[in-house]
mmCIF file of C-alpha atoms in Angstrom:
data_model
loop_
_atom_site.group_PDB
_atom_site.id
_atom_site.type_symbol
_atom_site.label_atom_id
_atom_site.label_comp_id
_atom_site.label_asym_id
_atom_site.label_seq_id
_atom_site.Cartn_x
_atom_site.Cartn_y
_atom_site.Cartn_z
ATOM 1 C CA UNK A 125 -9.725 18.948 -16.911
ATOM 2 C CA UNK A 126 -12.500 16.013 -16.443
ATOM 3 C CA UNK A 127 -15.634 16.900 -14.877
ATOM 4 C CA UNK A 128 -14.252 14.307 -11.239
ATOM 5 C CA UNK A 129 -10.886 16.301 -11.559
ATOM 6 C CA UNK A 130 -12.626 20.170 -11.330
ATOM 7 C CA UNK A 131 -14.936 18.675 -8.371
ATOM 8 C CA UNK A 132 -11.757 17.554 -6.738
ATOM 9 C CA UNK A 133 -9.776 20.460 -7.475
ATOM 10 C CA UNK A 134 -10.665 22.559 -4.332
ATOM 11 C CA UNK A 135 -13.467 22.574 -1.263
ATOM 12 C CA UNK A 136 -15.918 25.035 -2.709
ATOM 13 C CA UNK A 137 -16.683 22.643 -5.910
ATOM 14 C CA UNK A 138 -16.983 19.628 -3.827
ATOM 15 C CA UNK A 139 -19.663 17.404 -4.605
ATOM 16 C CA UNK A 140 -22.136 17.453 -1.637
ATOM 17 C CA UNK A 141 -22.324 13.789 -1.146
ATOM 18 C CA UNK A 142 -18.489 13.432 -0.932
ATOM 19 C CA UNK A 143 -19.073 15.749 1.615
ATOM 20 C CA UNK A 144 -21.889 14.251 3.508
ATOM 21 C CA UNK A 145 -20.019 10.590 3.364
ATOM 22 C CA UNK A 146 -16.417 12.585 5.099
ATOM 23 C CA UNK A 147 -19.018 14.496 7.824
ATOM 24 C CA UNK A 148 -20.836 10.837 8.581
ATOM 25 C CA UNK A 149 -17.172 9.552 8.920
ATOM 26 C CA UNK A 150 -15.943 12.010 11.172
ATOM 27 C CA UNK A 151 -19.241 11.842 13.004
ATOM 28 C CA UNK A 152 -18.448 8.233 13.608
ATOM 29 C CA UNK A 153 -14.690 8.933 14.802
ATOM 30 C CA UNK A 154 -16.292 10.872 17.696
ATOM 31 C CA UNK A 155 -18.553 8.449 18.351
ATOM 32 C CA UNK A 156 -15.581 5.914 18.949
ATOM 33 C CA UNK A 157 -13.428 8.718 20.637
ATOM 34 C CA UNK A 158 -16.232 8.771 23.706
ATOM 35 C CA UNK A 159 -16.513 4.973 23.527
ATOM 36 C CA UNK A 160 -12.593 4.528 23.733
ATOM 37 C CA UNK A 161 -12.209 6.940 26.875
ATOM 38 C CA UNK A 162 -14.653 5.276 28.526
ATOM 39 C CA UNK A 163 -12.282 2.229 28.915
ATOM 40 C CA UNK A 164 -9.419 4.676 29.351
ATOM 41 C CA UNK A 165 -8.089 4.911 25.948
ATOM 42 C CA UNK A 166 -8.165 6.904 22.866
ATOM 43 C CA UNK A 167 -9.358 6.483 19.653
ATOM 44 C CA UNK A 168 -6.285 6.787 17.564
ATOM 45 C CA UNK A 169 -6.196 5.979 14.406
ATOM 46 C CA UNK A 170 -3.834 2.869 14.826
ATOM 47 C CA UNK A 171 -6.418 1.764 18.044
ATOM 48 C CA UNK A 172 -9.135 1.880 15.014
ATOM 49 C CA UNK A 173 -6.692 -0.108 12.371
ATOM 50 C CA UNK A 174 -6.712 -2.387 15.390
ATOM 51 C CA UNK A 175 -10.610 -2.714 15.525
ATOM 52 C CA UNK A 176 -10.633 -3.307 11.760
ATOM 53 C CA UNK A 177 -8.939 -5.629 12.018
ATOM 54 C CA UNK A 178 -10.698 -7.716 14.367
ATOM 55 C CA UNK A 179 -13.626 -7.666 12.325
ATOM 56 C CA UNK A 180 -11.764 -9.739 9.667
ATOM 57 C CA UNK A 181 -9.042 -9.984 7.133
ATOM 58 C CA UNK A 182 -11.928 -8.503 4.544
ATOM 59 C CA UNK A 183 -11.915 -5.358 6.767
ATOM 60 C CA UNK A 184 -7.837 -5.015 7.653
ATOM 61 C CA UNK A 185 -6.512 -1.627 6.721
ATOM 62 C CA UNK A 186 -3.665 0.575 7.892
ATOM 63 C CA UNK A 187 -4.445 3.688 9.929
ATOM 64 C CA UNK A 188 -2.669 5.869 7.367
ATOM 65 C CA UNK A 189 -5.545 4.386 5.222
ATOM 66 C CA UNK A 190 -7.985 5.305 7.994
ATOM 67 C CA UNK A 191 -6.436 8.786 8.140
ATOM 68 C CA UNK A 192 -6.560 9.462 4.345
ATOM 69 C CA UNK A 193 -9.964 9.095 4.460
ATOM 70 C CA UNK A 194 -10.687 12.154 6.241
ATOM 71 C CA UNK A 195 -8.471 14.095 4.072
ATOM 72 C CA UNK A 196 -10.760 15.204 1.092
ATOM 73 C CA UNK A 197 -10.394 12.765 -1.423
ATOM 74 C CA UNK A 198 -13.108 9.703 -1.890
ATOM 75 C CA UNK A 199 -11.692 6.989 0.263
ATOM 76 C CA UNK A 200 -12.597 2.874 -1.396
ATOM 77 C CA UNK A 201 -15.265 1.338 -0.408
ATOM 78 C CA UNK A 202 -13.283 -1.443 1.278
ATOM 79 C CA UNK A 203 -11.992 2.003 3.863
ATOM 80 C CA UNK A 204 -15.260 3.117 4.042
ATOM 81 C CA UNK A 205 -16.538 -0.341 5.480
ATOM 82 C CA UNK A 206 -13.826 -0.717 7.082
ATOM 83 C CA UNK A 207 -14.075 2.881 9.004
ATOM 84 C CA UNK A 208 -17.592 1.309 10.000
ATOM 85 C CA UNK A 209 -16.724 -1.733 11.375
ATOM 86 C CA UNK A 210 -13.875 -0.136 13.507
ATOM 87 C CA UNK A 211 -16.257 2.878 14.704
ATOM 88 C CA UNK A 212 -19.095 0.009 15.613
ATOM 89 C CA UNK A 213 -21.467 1.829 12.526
ATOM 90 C CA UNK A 214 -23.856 0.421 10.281
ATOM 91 C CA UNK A 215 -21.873 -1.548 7.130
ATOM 92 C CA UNK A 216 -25.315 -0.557 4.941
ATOM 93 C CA UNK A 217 -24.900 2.770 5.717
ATOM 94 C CA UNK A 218 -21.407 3.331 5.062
ATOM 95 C CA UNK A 219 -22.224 1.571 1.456
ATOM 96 C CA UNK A 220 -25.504 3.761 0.883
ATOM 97 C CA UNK A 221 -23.334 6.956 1.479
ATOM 98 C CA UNK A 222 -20.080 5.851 -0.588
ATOM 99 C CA UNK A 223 -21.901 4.423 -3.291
ATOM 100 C CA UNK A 224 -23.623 8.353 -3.331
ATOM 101 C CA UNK A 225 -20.862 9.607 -3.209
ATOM 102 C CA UNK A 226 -18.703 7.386 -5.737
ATOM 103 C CA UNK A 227 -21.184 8.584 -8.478
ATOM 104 C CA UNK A 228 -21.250 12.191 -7.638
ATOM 105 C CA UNK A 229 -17.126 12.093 -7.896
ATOM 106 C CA UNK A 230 -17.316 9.387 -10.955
ATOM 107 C CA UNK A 231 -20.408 10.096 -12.936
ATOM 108 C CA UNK A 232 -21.162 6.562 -14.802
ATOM 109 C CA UNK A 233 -20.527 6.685 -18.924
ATOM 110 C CA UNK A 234 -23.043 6.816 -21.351
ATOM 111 C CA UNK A 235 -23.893 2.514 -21.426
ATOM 112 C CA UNK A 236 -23.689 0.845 -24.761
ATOM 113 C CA UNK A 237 -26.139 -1.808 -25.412
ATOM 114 C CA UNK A 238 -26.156 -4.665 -23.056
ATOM 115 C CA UNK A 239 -24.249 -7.791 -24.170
ATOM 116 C CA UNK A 240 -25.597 -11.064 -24.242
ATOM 117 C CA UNK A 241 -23.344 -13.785 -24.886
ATOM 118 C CA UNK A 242 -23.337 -16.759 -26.779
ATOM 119 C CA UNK A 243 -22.746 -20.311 -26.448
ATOM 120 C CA UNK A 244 -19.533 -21.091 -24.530
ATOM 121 C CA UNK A 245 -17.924 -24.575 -23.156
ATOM 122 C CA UNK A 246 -14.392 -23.809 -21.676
ATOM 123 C CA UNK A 247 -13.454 -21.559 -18.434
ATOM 124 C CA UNK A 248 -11.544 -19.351 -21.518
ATOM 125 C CA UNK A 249 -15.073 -18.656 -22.669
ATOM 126 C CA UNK A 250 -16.303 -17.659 -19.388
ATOM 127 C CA UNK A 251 -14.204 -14.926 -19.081
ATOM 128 C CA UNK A 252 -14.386 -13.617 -22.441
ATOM 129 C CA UNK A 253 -18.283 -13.354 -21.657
ATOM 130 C CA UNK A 254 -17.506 -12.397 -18.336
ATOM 131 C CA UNK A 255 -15.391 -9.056 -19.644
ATOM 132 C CA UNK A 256 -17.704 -8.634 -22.029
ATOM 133 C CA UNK A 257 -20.773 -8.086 -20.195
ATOM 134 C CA UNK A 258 -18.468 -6.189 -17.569
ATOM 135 C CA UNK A 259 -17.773 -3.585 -20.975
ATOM 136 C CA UNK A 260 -21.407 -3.139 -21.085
ATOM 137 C CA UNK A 261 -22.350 -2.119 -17.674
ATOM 138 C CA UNK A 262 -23.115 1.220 -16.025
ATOM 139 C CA UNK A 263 -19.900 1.535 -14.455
ATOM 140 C CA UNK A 264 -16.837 -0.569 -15.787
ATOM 141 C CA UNK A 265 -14.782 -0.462 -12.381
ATOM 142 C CA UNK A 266 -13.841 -3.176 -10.350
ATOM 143 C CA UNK A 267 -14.641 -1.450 -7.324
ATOM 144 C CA UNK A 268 -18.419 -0.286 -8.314
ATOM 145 C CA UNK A 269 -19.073 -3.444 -9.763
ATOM 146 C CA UNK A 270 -18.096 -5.024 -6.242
ATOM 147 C CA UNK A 271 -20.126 -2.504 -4.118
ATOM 148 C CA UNK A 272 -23.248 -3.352 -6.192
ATOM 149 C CA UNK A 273 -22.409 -7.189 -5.788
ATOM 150 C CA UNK A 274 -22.502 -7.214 -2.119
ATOM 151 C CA UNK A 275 -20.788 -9.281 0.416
ATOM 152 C CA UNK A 276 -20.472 -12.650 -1.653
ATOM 153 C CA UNK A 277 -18.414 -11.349 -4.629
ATOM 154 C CA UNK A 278 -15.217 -9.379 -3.300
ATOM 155 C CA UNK A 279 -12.752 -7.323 -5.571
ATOM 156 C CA UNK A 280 -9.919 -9.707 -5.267
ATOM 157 C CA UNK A 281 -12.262 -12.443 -6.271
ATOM 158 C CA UNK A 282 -13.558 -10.716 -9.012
ATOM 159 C CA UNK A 283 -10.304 -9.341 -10.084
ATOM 160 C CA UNK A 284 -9.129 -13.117 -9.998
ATOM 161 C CA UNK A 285 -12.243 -14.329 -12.032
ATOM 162 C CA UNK A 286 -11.643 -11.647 -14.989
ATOM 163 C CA UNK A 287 -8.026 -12.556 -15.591
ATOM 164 C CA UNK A 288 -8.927 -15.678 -15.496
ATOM 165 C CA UNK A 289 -7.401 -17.429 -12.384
ATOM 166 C CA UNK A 290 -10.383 -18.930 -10.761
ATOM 167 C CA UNK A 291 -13.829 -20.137 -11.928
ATOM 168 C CA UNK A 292 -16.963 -18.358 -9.871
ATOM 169 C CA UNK A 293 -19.831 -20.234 -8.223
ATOM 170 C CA UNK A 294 -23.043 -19.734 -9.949
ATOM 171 C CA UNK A 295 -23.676 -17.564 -6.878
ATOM 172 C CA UNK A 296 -20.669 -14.924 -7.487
ATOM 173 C CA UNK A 297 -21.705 -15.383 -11.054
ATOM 174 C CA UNK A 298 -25.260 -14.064 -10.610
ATOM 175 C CA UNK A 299 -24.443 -11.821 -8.545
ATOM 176 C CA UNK A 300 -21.815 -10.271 -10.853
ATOM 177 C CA UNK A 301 -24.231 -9.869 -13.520
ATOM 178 C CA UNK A 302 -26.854 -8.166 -11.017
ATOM 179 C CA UNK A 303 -24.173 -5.278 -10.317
ATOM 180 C CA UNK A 304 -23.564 -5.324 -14.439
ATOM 181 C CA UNK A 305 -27.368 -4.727 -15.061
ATOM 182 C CA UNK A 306 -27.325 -7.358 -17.526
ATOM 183 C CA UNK A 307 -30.519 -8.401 -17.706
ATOM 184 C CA UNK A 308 -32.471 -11.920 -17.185
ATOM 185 C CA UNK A 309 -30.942 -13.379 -20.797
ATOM 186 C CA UNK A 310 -27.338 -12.569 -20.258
ATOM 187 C CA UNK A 311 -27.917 -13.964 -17.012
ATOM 188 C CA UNK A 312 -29.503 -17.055 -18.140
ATOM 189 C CA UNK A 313 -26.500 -17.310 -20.739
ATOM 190 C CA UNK A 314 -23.849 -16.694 -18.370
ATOM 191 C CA UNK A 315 -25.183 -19.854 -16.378
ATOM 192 C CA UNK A 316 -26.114 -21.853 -18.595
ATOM 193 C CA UNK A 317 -22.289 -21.454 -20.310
ATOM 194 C CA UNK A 318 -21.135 -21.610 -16.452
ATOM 195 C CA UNK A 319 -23.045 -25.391 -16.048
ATOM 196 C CA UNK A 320 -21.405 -26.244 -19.091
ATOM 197 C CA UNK A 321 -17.906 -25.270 -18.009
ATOM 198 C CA UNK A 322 -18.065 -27.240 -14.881
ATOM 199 C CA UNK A 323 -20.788 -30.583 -15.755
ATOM 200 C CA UNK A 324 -19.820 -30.346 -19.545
ATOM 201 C CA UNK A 325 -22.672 -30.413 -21.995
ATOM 202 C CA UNK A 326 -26.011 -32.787 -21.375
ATOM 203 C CA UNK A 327 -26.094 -36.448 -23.127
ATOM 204 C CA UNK A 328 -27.290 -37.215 -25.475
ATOM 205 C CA UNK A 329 -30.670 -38.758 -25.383
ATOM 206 C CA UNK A 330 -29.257 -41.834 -28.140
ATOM 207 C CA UNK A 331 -26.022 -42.345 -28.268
ATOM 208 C CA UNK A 332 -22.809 -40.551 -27.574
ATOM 209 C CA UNK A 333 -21.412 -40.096 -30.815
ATOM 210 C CA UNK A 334 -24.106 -37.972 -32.054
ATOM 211 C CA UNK A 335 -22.798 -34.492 -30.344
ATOM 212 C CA UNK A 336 -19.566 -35.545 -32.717
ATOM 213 C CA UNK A 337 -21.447 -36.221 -35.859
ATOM 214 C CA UNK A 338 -23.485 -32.668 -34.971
ATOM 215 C CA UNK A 339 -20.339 -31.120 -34.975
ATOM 216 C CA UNK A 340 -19.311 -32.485 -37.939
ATOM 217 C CA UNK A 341 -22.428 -32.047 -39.794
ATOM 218 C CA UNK A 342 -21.833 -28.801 -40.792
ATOM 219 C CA UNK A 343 -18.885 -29.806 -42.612
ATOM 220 C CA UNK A 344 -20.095 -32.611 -44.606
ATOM 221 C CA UNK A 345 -22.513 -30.393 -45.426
ATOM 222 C CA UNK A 346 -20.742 -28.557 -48.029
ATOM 223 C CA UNK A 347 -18.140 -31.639 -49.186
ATOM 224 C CA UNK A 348 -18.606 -33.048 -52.785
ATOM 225 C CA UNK A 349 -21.085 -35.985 -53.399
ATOM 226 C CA UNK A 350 -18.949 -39.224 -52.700
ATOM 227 C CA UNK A 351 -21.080 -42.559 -53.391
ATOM 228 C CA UNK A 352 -21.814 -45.361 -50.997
ATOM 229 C CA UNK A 353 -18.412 -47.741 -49.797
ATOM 230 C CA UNK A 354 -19.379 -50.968 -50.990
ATOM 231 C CA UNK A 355 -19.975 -54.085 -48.743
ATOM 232 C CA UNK A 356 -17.319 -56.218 -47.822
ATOM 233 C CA UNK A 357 -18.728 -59.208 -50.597
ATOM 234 C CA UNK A 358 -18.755 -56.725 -53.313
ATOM 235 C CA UNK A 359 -15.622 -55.261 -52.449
ATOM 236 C CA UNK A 360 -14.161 -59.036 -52.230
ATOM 237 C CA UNK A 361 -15.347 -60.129 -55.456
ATOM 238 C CA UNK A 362 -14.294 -56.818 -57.240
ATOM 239 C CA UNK A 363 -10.989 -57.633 -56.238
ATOM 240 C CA UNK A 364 -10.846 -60.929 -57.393
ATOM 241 C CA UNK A 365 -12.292 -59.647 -60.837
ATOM 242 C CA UNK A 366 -9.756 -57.014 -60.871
ATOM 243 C CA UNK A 367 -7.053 -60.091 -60.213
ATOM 244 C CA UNK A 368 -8.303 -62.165 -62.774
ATOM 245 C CA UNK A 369 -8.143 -59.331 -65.525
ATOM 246 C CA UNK A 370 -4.518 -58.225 -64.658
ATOM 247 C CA UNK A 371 -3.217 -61.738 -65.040
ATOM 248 C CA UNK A 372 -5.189 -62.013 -68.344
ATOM 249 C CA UNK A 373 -3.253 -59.140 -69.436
ATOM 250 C CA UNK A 374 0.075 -59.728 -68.242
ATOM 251 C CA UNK A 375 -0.774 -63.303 -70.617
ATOM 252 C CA UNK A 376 -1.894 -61.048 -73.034
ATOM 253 C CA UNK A 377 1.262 -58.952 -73.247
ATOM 254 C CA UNK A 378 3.802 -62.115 -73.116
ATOM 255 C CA UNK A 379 2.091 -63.937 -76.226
ATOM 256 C CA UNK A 380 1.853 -60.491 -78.240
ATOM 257 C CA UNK A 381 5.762 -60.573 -77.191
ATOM 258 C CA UNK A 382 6.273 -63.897 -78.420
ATOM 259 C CA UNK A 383 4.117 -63.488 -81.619
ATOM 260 C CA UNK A 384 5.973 -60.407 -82.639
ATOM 261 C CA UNK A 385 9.193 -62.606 -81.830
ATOM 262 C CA UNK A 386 7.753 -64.968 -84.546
ATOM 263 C CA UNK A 387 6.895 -61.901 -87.396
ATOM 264 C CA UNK A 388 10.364 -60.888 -87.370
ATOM 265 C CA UNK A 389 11.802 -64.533 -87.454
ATOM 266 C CA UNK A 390 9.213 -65.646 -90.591
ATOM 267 C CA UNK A 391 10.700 -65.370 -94.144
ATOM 268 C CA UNK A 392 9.800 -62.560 -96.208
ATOM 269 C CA UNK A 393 10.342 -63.327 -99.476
ATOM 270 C CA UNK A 394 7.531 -63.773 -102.511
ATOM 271 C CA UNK A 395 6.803 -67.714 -100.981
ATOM 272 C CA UNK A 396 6.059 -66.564 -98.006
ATOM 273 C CA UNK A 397 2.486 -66.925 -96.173
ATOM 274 C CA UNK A 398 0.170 -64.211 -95.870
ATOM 275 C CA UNK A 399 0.241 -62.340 -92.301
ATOM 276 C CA UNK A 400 -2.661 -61.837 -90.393
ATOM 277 C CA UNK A 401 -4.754 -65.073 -91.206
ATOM 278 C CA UNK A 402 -5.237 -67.828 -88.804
ATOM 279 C CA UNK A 403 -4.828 -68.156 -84.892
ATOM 280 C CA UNK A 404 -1.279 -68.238 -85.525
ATOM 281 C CA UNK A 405 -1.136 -64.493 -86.439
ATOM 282 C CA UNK A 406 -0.713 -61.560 -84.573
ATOM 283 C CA UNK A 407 -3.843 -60.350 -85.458
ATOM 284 C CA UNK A 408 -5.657 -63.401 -85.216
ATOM 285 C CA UNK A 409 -4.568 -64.031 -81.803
ATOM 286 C CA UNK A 410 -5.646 -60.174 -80.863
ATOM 287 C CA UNK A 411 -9.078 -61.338 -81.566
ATOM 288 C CA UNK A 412 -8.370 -64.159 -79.353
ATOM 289 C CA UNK A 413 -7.666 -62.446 -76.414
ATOM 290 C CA UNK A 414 -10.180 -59.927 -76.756
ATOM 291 C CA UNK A 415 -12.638 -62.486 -76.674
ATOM 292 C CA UNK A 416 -11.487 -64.027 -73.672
ATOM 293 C CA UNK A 417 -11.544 -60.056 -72.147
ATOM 294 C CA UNK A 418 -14.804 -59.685 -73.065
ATOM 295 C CA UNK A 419 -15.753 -63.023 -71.413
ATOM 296 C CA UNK A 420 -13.975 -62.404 -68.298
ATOM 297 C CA UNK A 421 -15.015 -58.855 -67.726
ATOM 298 C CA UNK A 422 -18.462 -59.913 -68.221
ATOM 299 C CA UNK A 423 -20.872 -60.200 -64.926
#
């Protein structure tokens, strides 16, 4: 058995401040009992549901809510304020004694080491932060977290903000990290992601492109050495060098075709000339056209 289940398990191992917030609560019951019978009626628990209810949808609970709180268990905070605004009590005290007694019945964990997070752009990143510096608080629960936050942060809201179905104002934002404990630099980083989400990051004070070619940067970084593209007159006249040499060779290849046409043709018999003398031969054409190569491929 925990440690909240044995205090809960019977009257005489009650935590005293569980006891102290049901005593103020009854206290405040009576109060409203005289006040009701004054204008002829009594103070039910459905004529104090009724009261609650007036105050606000924030405050609207059922009187078998109202009655369960009087029963021995810890009622929520949201009964416990709303007990106070039916009964006409203070709303700070009903907090100071229910936050008392919320710790005495839930004793916080042992807190790991606050997080601080790091740079985020997108609403997805605000919650992970969000839920992360929730994990790190004193007390994890949605309900502590929204006692400590006060009036402008509410559990539904909260609730909403975690999962992700609603952004906070930099208001319910700072105030969430208050009740976290996080500290002035998670809180800094929370709003400075937050400005981000909803602005987008600063410009840039050149041009636009640059938070592209920063992101980039890294990659380029670590790619192979590639040289400089040429300019469009190089490039232009490197083609037309490249042109000129593939025609010479497609020349090249039809009159080595055509000599070699002419070898087998010639007689070979004891009268016949000598091959590879003269312009006329294979080979003395070869030294031809490597000339002209040489000639043409030269800058």
């Amino acid at each position: 058995m925990t440690p909240a289940a044995a205090r809960r398990s019977g009257p005489g191992r009650e935590p005293a401040e569980l006891t102290v917030l049901r005593g103020w609560l009854r206290g405040r019951k009576a109060a409203a009992d005289a006040a009701a019978r004054a204008e002829g009626q009594r103070a039910t628990f459905e004529y104090l549901a009724e009261r609650a209810r007036g105050a606000g949808t924030r405050y609207g609970v059922g009187d078998c809510t109202l009655r369960q709180a009087l029963d021995g268990r810890l009622p929520t905070l949201r009964t416990t304020v709303a007990f106070a605004r039916a009964t006409g009590a203070d709303e700070a005290t009903a907090r100071r004694l229910w936050t008392a007694a919320d710790r005495a019945v839930n004793p916080p964990r042992e807190r790991p080491a606050p997080h601080v997070p790091g740079r985020f752009t997108t609403p997805a990143g605000l919650v992970r932060a969000m839920n992360r510096v929730r994990a790190s608080a004193p007390d994890t629960r949605l309900r502590a977290i929204d006692a400590l936050a006060g009036p402008g942060l509410s559990a539904s809201a909260l609730s909403r903000t975690l999962a992700g179905h609603q952004v906070p104002t930099a208001e319910q934002l700072a105030a969430f990290a208050a009740a976290c404990q996080a500290g002035d630099e998670a809180t800094a980083a929370l709003l400075a992601g937050h400005d981000r989400v909803l602005n987008g990051p600063p410009p840039h004070p050149s041009y636009p492109c640059a938070y592209a070619e920063e992101e980039a940067g890294s990659q380029w970084d670590d790619a192979p050495w590639l040289p400089p593209e040429p300019d469009w007159y190089d490039q232009q006249l490197r083609d037309e060098k490249e042109t000129d040499f593939r025609r010479l060779v497609d020349e090249a290849e039809a009159h080595l075709d055509e000599l070699q046409d002419d070898e087998r043709a010639q007689p070979t018999g004891p009268g016949a000339p000598a091959a590879g003398h003269g312009t006329d031969s294979p080979g003395g054409m070869e030294g031809v056209l490597a000339g002209r190569f040489r000639a043409a491929l030269r800058p």
